[in-house]
Short mmCIF file of N, CA and C in Angstrom, two decimals:
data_model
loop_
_atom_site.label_atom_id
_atom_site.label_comp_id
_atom_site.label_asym_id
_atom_site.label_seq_id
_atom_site.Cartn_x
_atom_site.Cartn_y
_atom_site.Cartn_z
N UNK A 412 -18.30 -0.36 -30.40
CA UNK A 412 -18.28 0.02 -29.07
C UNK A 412 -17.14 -0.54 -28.24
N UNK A 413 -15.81 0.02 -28.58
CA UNK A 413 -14.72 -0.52 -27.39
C UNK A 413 -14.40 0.30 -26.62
N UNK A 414 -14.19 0.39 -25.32
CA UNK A 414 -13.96 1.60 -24.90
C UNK A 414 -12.53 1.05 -24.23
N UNK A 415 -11.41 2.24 -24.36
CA UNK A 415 -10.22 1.96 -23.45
C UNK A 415 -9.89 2.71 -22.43
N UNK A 416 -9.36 2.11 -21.50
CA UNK A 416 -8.86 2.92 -20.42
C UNK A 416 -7.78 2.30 -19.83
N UNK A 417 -7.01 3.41 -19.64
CA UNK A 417 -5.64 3.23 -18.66
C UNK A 417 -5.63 3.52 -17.49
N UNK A 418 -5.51 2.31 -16.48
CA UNK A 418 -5.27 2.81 -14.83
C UNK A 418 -3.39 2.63 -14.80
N UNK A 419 -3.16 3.96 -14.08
CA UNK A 419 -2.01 4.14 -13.39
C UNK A 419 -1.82 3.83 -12.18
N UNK A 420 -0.96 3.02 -12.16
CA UNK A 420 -1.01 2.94 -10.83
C UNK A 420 0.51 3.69 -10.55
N UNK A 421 1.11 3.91 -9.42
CA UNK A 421 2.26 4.16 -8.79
C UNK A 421 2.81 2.58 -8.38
N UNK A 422 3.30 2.52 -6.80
CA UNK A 422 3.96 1.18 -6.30
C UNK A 422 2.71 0.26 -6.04
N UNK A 423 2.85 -0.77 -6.09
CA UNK A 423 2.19 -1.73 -5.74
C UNK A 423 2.75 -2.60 -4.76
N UNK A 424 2.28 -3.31 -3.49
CA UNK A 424 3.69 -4.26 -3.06
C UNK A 424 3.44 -5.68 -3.39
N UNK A 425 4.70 -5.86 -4.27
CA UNK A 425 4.48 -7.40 -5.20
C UNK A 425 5.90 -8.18 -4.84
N UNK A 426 5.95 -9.32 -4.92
CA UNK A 426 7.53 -9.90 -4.81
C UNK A 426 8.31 -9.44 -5.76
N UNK A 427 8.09 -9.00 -6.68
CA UNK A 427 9.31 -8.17 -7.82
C UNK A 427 9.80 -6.93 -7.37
N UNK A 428 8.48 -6.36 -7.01
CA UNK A 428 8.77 -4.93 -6.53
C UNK A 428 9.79 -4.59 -5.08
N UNK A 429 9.34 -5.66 -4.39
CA UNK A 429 10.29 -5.53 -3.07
C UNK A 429 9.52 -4.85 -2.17
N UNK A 430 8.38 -4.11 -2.11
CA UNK A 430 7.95 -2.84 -1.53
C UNK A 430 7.07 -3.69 -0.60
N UNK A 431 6.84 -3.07 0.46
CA UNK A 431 5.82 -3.51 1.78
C UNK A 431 4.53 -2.51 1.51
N UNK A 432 3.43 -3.04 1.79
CA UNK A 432 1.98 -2.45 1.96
C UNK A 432 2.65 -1.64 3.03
N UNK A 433 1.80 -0.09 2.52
CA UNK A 433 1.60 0.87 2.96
C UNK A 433 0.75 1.63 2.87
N UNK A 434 0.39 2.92 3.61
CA UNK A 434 -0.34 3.74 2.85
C UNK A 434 -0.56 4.55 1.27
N UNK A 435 0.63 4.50 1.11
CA UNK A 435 0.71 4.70 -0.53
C UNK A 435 1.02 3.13 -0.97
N UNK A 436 1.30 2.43 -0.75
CA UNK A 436 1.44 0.96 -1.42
C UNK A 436 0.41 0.46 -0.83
N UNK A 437 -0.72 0.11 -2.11
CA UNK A 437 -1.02 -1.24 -1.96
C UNK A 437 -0.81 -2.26 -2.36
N UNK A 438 -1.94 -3.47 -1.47
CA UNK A 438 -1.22 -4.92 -2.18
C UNK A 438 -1.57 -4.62 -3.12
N UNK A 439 -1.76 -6.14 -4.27
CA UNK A 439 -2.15 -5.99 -5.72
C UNK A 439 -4.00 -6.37 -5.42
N UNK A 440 -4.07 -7.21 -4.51
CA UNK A 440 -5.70 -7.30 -4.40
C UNK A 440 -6.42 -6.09 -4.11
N UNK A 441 -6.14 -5.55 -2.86
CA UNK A 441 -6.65 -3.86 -2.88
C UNK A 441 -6.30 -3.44 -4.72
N UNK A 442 -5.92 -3.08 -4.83
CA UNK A 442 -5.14 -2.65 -6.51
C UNK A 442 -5.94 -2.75 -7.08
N UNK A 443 -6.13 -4.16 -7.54
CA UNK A 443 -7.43 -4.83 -8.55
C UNK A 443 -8.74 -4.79 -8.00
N UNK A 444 -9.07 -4.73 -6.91
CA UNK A 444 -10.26 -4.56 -6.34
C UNK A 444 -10.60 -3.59 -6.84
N UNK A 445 -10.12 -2.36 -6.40
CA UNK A 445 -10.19 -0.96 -6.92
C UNK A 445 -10.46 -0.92 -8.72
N UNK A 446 -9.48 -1.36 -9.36
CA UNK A 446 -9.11 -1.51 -10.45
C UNK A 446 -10.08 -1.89 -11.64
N UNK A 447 -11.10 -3.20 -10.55
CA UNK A 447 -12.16 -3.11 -11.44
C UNK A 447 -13.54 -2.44 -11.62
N UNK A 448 -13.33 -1.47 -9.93
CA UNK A 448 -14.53 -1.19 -9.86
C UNK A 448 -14.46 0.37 -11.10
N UNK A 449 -13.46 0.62 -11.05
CA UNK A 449 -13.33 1.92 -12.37
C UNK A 449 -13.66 0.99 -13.51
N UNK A 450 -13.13 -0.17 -14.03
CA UNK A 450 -14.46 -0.24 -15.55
C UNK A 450 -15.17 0.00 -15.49
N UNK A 451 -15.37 1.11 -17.14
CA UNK A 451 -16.55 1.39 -17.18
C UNK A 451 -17.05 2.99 -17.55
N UNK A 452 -15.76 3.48 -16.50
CA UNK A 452 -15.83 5.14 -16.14
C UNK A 452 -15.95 5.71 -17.35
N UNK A 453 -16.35 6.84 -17.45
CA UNK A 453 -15.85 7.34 -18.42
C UNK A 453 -14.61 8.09 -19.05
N UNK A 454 -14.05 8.32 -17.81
CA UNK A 454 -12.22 8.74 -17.75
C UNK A 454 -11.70 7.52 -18.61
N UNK A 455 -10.78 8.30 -19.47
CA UNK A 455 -9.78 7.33 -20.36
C UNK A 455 -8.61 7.13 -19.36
N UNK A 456 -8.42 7.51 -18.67
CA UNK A 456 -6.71 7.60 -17.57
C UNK A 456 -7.40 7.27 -15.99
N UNK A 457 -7.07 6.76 -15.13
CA UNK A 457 -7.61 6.69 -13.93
C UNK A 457 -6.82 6.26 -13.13
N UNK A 458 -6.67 6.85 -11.80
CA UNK A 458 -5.86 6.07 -10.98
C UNK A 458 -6.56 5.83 -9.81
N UNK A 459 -6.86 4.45 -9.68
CA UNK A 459 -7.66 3.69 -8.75
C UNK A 459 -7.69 3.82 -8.11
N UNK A 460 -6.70 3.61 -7.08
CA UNK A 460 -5.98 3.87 -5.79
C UNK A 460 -6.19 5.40 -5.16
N UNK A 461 -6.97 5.91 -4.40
CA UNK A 461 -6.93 7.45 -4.22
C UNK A 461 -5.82 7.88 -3.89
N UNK A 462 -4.92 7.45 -3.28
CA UNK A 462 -3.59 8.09 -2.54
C UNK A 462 -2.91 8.40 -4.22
N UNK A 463 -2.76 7.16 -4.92
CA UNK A 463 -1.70 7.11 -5.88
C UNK A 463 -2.93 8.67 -7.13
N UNK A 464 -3.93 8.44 -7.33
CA UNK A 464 -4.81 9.51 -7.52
C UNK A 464 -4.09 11.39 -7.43
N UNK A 465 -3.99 11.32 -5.79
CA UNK A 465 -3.55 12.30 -4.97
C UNK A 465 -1.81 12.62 -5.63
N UNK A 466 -1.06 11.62 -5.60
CA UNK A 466 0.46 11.96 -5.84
C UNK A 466 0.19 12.03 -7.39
N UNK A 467 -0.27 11.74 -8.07
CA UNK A 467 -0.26 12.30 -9.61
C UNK A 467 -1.07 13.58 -9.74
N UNK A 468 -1.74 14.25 -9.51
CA UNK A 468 -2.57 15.55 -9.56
C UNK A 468 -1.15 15.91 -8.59
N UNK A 469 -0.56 15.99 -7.52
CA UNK A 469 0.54 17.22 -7.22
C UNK A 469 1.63 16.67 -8.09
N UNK A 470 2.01 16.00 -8.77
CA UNK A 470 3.16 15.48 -9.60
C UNK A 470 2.65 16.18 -11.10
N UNK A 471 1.46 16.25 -11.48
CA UNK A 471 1.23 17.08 -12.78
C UNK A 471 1.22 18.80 -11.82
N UNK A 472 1.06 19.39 -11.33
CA UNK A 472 1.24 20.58 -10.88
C UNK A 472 2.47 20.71 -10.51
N UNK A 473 3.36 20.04 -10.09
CA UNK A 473 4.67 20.74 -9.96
C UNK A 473 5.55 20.99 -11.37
N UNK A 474 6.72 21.71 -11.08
CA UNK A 474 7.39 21.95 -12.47
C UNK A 474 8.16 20.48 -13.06
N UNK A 475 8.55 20.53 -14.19
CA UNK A 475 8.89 19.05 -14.81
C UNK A 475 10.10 18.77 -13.96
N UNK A 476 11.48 19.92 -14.04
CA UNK A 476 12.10 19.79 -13.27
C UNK A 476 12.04 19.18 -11.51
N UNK A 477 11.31 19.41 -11.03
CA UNK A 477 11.19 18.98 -9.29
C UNK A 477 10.60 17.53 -9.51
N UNK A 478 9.75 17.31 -10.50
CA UNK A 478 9.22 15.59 -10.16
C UNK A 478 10.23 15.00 -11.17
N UNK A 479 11.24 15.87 -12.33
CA UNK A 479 12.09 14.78 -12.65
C UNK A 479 13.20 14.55 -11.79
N UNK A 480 13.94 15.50 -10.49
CA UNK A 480 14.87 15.48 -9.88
C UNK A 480 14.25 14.31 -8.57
N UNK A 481 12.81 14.18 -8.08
CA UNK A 481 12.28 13.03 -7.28
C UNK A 481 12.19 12.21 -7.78
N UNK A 482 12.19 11.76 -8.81
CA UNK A 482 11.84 10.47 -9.37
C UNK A 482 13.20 9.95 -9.94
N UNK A 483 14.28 10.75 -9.74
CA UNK A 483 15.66 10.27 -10.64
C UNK A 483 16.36 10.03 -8.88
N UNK A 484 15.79 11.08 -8.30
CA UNK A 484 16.19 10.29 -6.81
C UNK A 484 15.89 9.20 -6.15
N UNK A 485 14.61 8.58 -6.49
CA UNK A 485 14.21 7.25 -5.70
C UNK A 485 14.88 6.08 -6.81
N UNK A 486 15.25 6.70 -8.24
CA UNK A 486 15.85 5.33 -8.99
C UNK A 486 17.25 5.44 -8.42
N UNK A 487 18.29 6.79 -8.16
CA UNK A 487 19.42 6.36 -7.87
C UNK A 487 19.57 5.20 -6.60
N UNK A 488 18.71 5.61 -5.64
CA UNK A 488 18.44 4.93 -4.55
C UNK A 488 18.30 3.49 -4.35
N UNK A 489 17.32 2.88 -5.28
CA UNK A 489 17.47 2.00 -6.08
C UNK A 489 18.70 0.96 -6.36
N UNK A 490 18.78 1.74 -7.33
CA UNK A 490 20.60 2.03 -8.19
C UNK A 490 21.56 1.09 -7.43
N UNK A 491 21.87 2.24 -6.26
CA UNK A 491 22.73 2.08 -5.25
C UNK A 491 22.50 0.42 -3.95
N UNK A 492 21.53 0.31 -4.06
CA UNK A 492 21.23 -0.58 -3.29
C UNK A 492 21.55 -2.02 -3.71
N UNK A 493 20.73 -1.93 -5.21
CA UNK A 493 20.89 -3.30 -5.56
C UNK A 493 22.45 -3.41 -6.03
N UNK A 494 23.38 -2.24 -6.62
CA UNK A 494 24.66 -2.09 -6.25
C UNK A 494 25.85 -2.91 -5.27
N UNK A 495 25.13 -2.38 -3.78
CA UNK A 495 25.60 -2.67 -3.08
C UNK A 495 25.05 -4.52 -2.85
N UNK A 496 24.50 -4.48 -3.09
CA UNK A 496 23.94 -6.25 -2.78
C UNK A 496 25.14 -6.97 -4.15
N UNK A 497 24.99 -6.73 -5.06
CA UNK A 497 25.97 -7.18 -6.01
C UNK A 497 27.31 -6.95 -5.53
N UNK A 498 27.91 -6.40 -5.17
CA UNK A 498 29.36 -6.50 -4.44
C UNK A 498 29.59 -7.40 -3.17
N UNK A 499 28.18 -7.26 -2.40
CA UNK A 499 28.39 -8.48 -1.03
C UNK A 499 28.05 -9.54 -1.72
N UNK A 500 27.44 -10.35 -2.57
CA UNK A 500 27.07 -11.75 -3.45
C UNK A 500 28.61 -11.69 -3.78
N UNK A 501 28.86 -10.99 -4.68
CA UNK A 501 30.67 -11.39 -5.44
C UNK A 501 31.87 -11.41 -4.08
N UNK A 502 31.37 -10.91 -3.31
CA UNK A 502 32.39 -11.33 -1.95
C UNK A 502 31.99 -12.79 -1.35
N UNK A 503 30.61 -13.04 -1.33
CA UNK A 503 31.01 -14.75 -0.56
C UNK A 503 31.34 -15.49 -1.87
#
């Protein structure tokens, strides 16, 4: 009797992540709060969080193309940022 399950989450806001609590970000305590009350479910996949829930059901309905061109947009973004922080560090 083992049963597994995977929660997805989306952002979380953690000191690695950089990200501020929001409505789609939660902290990690909301997160895990949530997180444990799904052990148990019978869903093998779950995403705890209803919002983050919500953006994966329209992210599996859109075409592969449109959520791979959003999601290659928030990494360039990314990209570019921590980019730019590495060129002002090598200037002082």
């Amino acid at each position: 009797g083992i049963s597994v399950q995977c929660q997805i989450p989306f952002y979380v806001s953690t000191k690695l992540a950089k990200m501020r609590e929001s409505f789609t970000v939660p902290t990690p305590d909301v997160f895990a709060k949530l997180g444990v009350k799904f052990i148990g479910h019978n869903d093998p996949v779950v995403s705890p969080y209803w919002v983050h829930g919500v953006m994966g059901y329209v992210m599996n309905h859109l075409p592969t193309f449109v959520v791979t061109n959003i999601i290659m947009s928030m990494h360039m973004t990314t990209r570019r940022r921590g980019l730019k922080k590495d060129r002002k560090n090598k200037s002082e």
